[in-house]
Tab-separated table of C-alpha atoms in Angstrom:
chain	number	residue	atom	x	y	z
A	17	LYS	CA	21.988	1.004	21.563
A	18	GLN	CA	19.827	2.841	18.973
A	19	GLU	CA	16.704	3.255	20.457
A	20	VAL	CA	14.219	5.488	17.885
A	21	THR	CA	10.601	6.428	19.148
A	22	GLN	CA	7.698	7.678	17.525
A	23	ILE	CA	4.828	10.434	18.304
A	24	PRO	CA	2.122	10.393	18.574
A	25	ALA	CA	1.448	6.679	18.648
A	26	ALA	CA	-1.772	7.157	16.605
A	27	LEU	CA	-3.354	10.626	14.825
A	28	SER	CA	-6.477	11.293	14.135
A	29	VAL	CA	-7.329	14.463	11.528
A	30	PRO	CA	-10.122	16.088	9.574
A	31	GLU	CA	-9.136	15.950	6.099
A	32	GLY	CA	-7.144	19.424	4.555
A	33	GLU	CA	-5.441	20.017	7.777
A	34	ASN	CA	-1.491	19.675	8.122
A	35	LEU	CA	0.639	17.903	10.569
A	36	VAL	CA	3.330	17.064	11.888
A	37	LEU	CA	5.345	13.635	13.100
A	38	ASN	CA	7.678	13.074	15.296
A	39	CYS	CA	10.807	10.906	15.386
A	40	SER	CA	13.561	11.065	18.128
A	41	PHE	CA	17.080	9.022	18.388
A	42	THR	CA	19.159	8.274	21.260
A	43	ASP	CA	22.179	8.266	19.751
A	44	SER	CA	23.286	10.976	16.505
A	45	ALA	CA	26.118	9.185	15.193
A	46	ILE	CA	23.627	8.433	12.688
A	47	TYR	CA	24.554	8.082	8.419
A	48	ASN	CA	21.121	9.056	7.566
A	49	LEU	CA	17.159	9.250	8.279
A	50	GLN	CA	14.337	7.501	6.368
A	51	TRP	CA	10.265	7.654	6.402
A	52	PHE	CA	8.606	5.293	4.978
A	53	ARG	CA	4.964	5.009	4.906
A	54	GLN	CA	2.922	1.337	5.669
A	55	ASP	CA	0.058	0.208	4.204
A	56	PRO	CA	-2.346	-2.304	6.383
A	57	GLY	CA	-0.533	-5.755	5.488
A	58	LYS	CA	1.988	-4.312	2.732
A	59	GLY	CA	5.626	-3.639	2.307
A	60	LEU	CA	7.274	-0.109	3.348
A	61	THR	CA	6.880	2.593	1.001
A	62	SER	CA	10.231	5.297	1.040
A	63	LEU	CA	9.000	8.383	1.371
A	64	LEU	CA	12.307	11.219	2.062
A	65	LEU	CA	15.804	10.093	2.470
A	66	ILE	CA	17.820	12.101	4.471
A	67	GLN	CA	21.314	12.317	4.743
A	68	SER	CA	23.279	12.692	8.043
A	69	SER	CA	24.614	16.629	6.311
A	70	GLN	CA	21.655	17.746	5.076
A	71	ARG	CA	18.747	19.989	6.796
A	72	GLU	CA	15.253	18.764	5.281
A	73	GLN	CA	14.103	17.264	2.365
A	74	THR	CA	10.495	18.246	0.255
A	75	SER	CA	8.657	15.667	-1.808
A	76	GLY	CA	5.423	16.857	-2.959
A	77	ARG	CA	2.953	18.024	0.386
A	78	LEU	CA	5.904	15.731	2.563
A	79	ASN	CA	8.753	17.906	4.264
A	80	ALA	CA	11.303	16.315	6.568
A	81	SER	CA	13.343	17.967	8.739
A	82	LEU	CA	16.003	16.022	10.862
A	83	ASP	CA	18.123	17.514	13.293
A	84	LYS	CA	21.033	15.130	14.116
A	85	SER	CA	22.473	17.507	17.569
A	86	SER	CA	18.984	16.672	19.097
A	87	GLY	CA	18.406	13.883	18.062
A	88	ARG	CA	15.317	14.551	16.249
A	89	SER	CA	13.416	14.680	12.763
A	90	THR	CA	9.808	15.701	11.971
A	91	LEU	CA	7.552	15.493	9.096
A	92	TYR	CA	5.364	17.416	7.929
A	93	ILE	CA	1.798	16.646	5.413
A	94	ALA	CA	0.459	19.422	4.091
A	95	ALA	CA	-3.306	19.459	2.981
A	96	SER	CA	-3.832	16.324	4.253
A	97	GLN	CA	-5.712	13.679	2.275
A	98	PRO	CA	-7.727	10.182	2.818
A	99	GLY	CA	-6.010	8.471	0.825
A	100	ASP	CA	-2.701	9.725	3.311
A	101	SER	CA	-3.906	7.256	6.245
A	102	ALA	CA	-1.421	4.878	6.487
A	103	THR	CA	1.287	3.786	8.854
A	104	TYR	CA	4.519	6.603	8.534
A	105	LEU	CA	7.840	4.509	10.017
A	106	CYS	CA	10.867	6.802	10.606
A	107	ALA	CA	14.603	5.284	10.148
A	108	VAL	CA	17.871	5.511	10.860
A	109	SER	CA	20.563	3.621	9.891
A	110	ALA	CA	23.960	3.337	11.850
A	111	ARG	CA	26.921	0.831	10.474
A	112	ARG	CA	24.862	-1.516	8.913
A	113	ALA	CA	21.412	-1.989	9.631
A	114	LEU	CA	18.316	0.787	9.646
A	115	THR	CA	16.698	1.162	13.310
A	116	PHE	CA	12.782	1.708	13.220
A	117	GLY	CA	10.161	3.568	15.125
A	118	SER	CA	7.177	1.830	16.232
A	119	GLY	CA	5.157	4.405	13.473
A	120	THR	CA	2.121	6.553	13.748
A	121	ARG	CA	-0.632	5.562	12.950
A	122	LEU	CA	-2.402	8.156	10.784
A	123	GLN	CA	-6.072	8.266	9.825
A	124	VAL	CA	-7.308	11.314	7.740
A	125	GLN	CA	-10.758	11.561	7.812
A	126	PRO	CA	-13.295	12.804	4.806
B	7	ASN	CA	12.823	-2.629	-13.015
B	8	ALA	CA	10.739	-4.846	-11.041
B	9	GLY	CA	11.142	-3.903	-7.024
B	10	VAL	CA	12.178	-6.168	-4.732
B	11	MET	CA	10.542	-9.609	-5.229
B	12	GLN	CA	8.992	-11.785	-2.424
B	13	ASN	CA	7.478	-14.824	-1.820
B	14	PRO	CA	5.164	-16.711	-0.634
B	15	ARG	CA	3.450	-13.665	0.336
B	16	HIS	CA	1.799	-15.676	2.810
B	17	LEU	CA	2.239	-18.976	4.563
B	18	VAL	CA	1.197	-21.555	6.872
B	19	ARG	CA	3.131	-23.876	8.982
B	20	ARG	CA	2.163	-26.021	12.296
B	21	ARG	CA	4.103	-26.285	15.035
B	22	GLY	CA	7.333	-27.804	14.207
B	23	GLN	CA	7.360	-27.394	10.086
B	24	GLU	CA	10.592	-25.625	8.308
B	25	ALA	CA	9.787	-22.300	7.029
B	26	ARG	CA	11.491	-20.646	3.829
B	27	LEU	CA	10.789	-17.236	2.711
B	28	ARG	CA	12.174	-16.297	-0.735
B	29	CYS	CA	13.793	-12.247	-1.666
B	30	SER	CA	15.090	-11.434	-5.021
B	31	PRO	CA	16.276	-7.737	-5.282
B	32	MET	CA	16.209	-5.109	-7.443
B	33	LYS	CA	17.889	-4.938	-10.110
B	34	GLY	CA	21.745	-4.202	-10.460
B	35	HIS	CA	21.434	-4.989	-6.207
B	36	SER	CA	23.673	-7.111	-4.212
B	37	HIS	CA	23.092	-5.964	-0.546
B	38	VAL	CA	20.117	-7.906	1.146
B	39	TYR	CA	18.789	-7.415	4.475
B	40	TRP	CA	15.890	-9.002	6.435
B	41	TYR	CA	14.058	-8.055	9.258
B	42	ARG	CA	10.952	-8.791	10.830
B	43	GLN	CA	8.004	-6.623	12.329
B	44	LEU	CA	5.716	-9.118	15.051
B	45	PRO	CA	2.198	-8.046	15.371
B	46	GLU	CA	2.025	-4.833	16.286
B	47	GLU	CA	5.228	-3.876	17.074
B	48	GLY	CA	7.684	-2.288	14.756
B	49	LEU	CA	10.381	-3.759	12.312
B	50	LYS	CA	13.497	-5.405	13.854
B	51	PHE	CA	16.681	-6.494	12.127
B	52	MET	CA	17.486	-9.382	11.585
B	53	VAL	CA	20.834	-10.387	8.787
B	54	TYR	CA	22.362	-7.910	6.221
B	55	LEU	CA	24.442	-10.487	3.318
B	56	GLN	CA	25.916	-9.937	0.401
B	57	LYS	CA	26.643	-12.222	-2.344
B	58	GLU	CA	27.967	-15.335	-0.643
B	59	ASN	CA	28.945	-13.323	2.269
B	60	ILE	CA	27.253	-12.900	5.832
B	61	ILE	CA	28.054	-9.735	6.893
B	62	ASP	CA	26.029	-9.052	9.984
B	63	GLU	CA	23.339	-11.291	11.635
B	64	SER	CA	23.538	-9.810	15.530
B	65	GLY	CA	20.266	-9.301	15.036
B	66	MET	CA	18.448	-13.317	14.252
B	67	PRO	CA	18.216	-15.600	16.676
B	68	LYS	CA	20.837	-17.882	17.681
B	69	GLU	CA	19.008	-20.914	16.729
B	70	ARG	CA	16.704	-22.343	14.428
B	71	PHE	CA	17.007	-19.423	11.821
B	72	SER	CA	19.929	-19.531	9.237
B	73	ALA	CA	19.471	-17.026	6.214
B	74	GLU	CA	21.815	-17.168	3.005
B	75	PHE	CA	22.044	-15.465	-0.853
B	76	PRO	CA	24.085	-17.434	-2.959
B	77	LYS	CA	25.854	-16.574	-6.169
B	78	GLU	CA	22.891	-17.100	-8.124
B	79	GLY	CA	19.142	-17.173	-6.793
B	80	PRO	CA	17.367	-15.216	-4.294
B	81	SER	CA	18.245	-14.884	-0.736
B	82	ILE	CA	16.364	-17.211	1.551
B	83	LEU	CA	15.653	-17.057	5.563
B	84	ARG	CA	15.199	-20.352	6.873
B	85	ILE	CA	12.963	-21.000	9.760
B	86	GLN	CA	13.350	-24.714	11.528
B	87	GLN	CA	10.995	-26.128	13.625
B	88	VAL	CA	8.268	-22.965	13.768
B	89	VAL	CA	6.887	-21.934	16.878
B	90	ARG	CA	3.865	-19.800	17.512
B	91	GLY	CA	6.212	-16.982	17.974
B	92	ASP	CA	7.656	-17.141	14.822
B	93	SER	CA	3.875	-15.905	13.720
B	94	ALA	CA	5.269	-12.345	11.795
B	95	ALA	CA	5.449	-10.406	9.020
B	96	TYR	CA	8.911	-11.015	7.642
B	97	PHE	CA	10.379	-8.335	5.123
B	98	CYS	CA	13.447	-7.747	2.713
B	99	ALA	CA	15.033	-4.933	1.548
B	100	SER	CA	18.279	-4.437	-0.399
B	101	SER	CA	20.990	-1.675	-1.747
B	102	PRO	CA	22.814	-0.790	-4.236
B	103	ASP	CA	25.952	-1.096	-2.291
B	104	SER	CA	26.971	-0.951	1.294
B	105	SER	CA	27.050	2.627	2.183
B	106	ILE	CA	23.397	1.773	3.427
B	107	GLY	CA	21.823	4.654	1.217
B	108	GLU	CA	18.184	3.981	0.581
B	109	LEU	CA	17.057	0.881	1.005
B	110	PHE	CA	14.201	-0.708	-1.035
B	111	PHE	CA	11.737	-3.147	0.621
B	112	GLY	CA	9.759	-5.763	-0.799
B	113	GLU	CA	5.706	-6.664	0.326
B	114	GLY	CA	6.922	-8.883	3.177
B	115	SER	CA	5.376	-12.957	3.870
B	116	ARG	CA	3.648	-12.891	6.085
B	117	LEU	CA	4.081	-16.268	8.295
B	118	THR	CA	1.530	-18.027	10.702
B	119	VAL	CA	1.762	-20.839	12.875
B	120	LEU	CA	-1.157	-23.003	14.105
C-alpha cells in the first residue's frame, strides 16, 4: 500500500528565504507526482506535475524534483513571499487514484 | 472555460438525514474522482467514475455512501443517514482521460453534521 510522507509538517520562514519541502513515498511504481497548494477553506490548486520519466519541473519560482528510485520529491520555493503561505500537498499516482501526503503548512512572515 | 464546479459549498445536516453533493467536471472531462478530507487529515481517495460507470470504489465506505455519474448531469456523492464522523470536506476532481495525468480539483463541499 502506497504511503506518502511530507516533512516538515509545518514551517515558518521570513520573507525572501529560499526553502525546500520534502515528500517521500514507499512504492516507486508511480505514474507521476503532483504538487498542490491548498489555502484555508479552499480547494486544491495544481502547481507542478512531474511524469515518472522526468526528473524535474519548473514554474516561476517553483522547482520540483523527482527521484523515483529513492522514492523522494522536493519542492523548492525561491525568494518566498507572504502570498506563498498555504498548505502544500504532494500526491503520487498509481493505478487509478492519487495518494496524498498530509501536507506542509507554510507561513512566510513579512 | 469553467473549472470543476461543486455544490453546495457548505451543507449542514442533522444526524440521520441525507447529504447529496454534486460535481460538474471541467468541459471535455469524462473522468471524475471524489476525495474526502477529514479535519486536520490528508485527502483520502473515495471513488473514481466515468460516465455511467463506477471504475474504482475501493475507498468508499461500504455502507451509507454511494456515487454516480450519469450520462447527463453532474456526478453525485450521496451519504445516507449521516453521522457526526461524516463531517468533512469532500473534493471532486476531473481529468480528460484515464491516464492519471493532471487532476483538476473543485473548491470542495464542506459537510457539517450536527
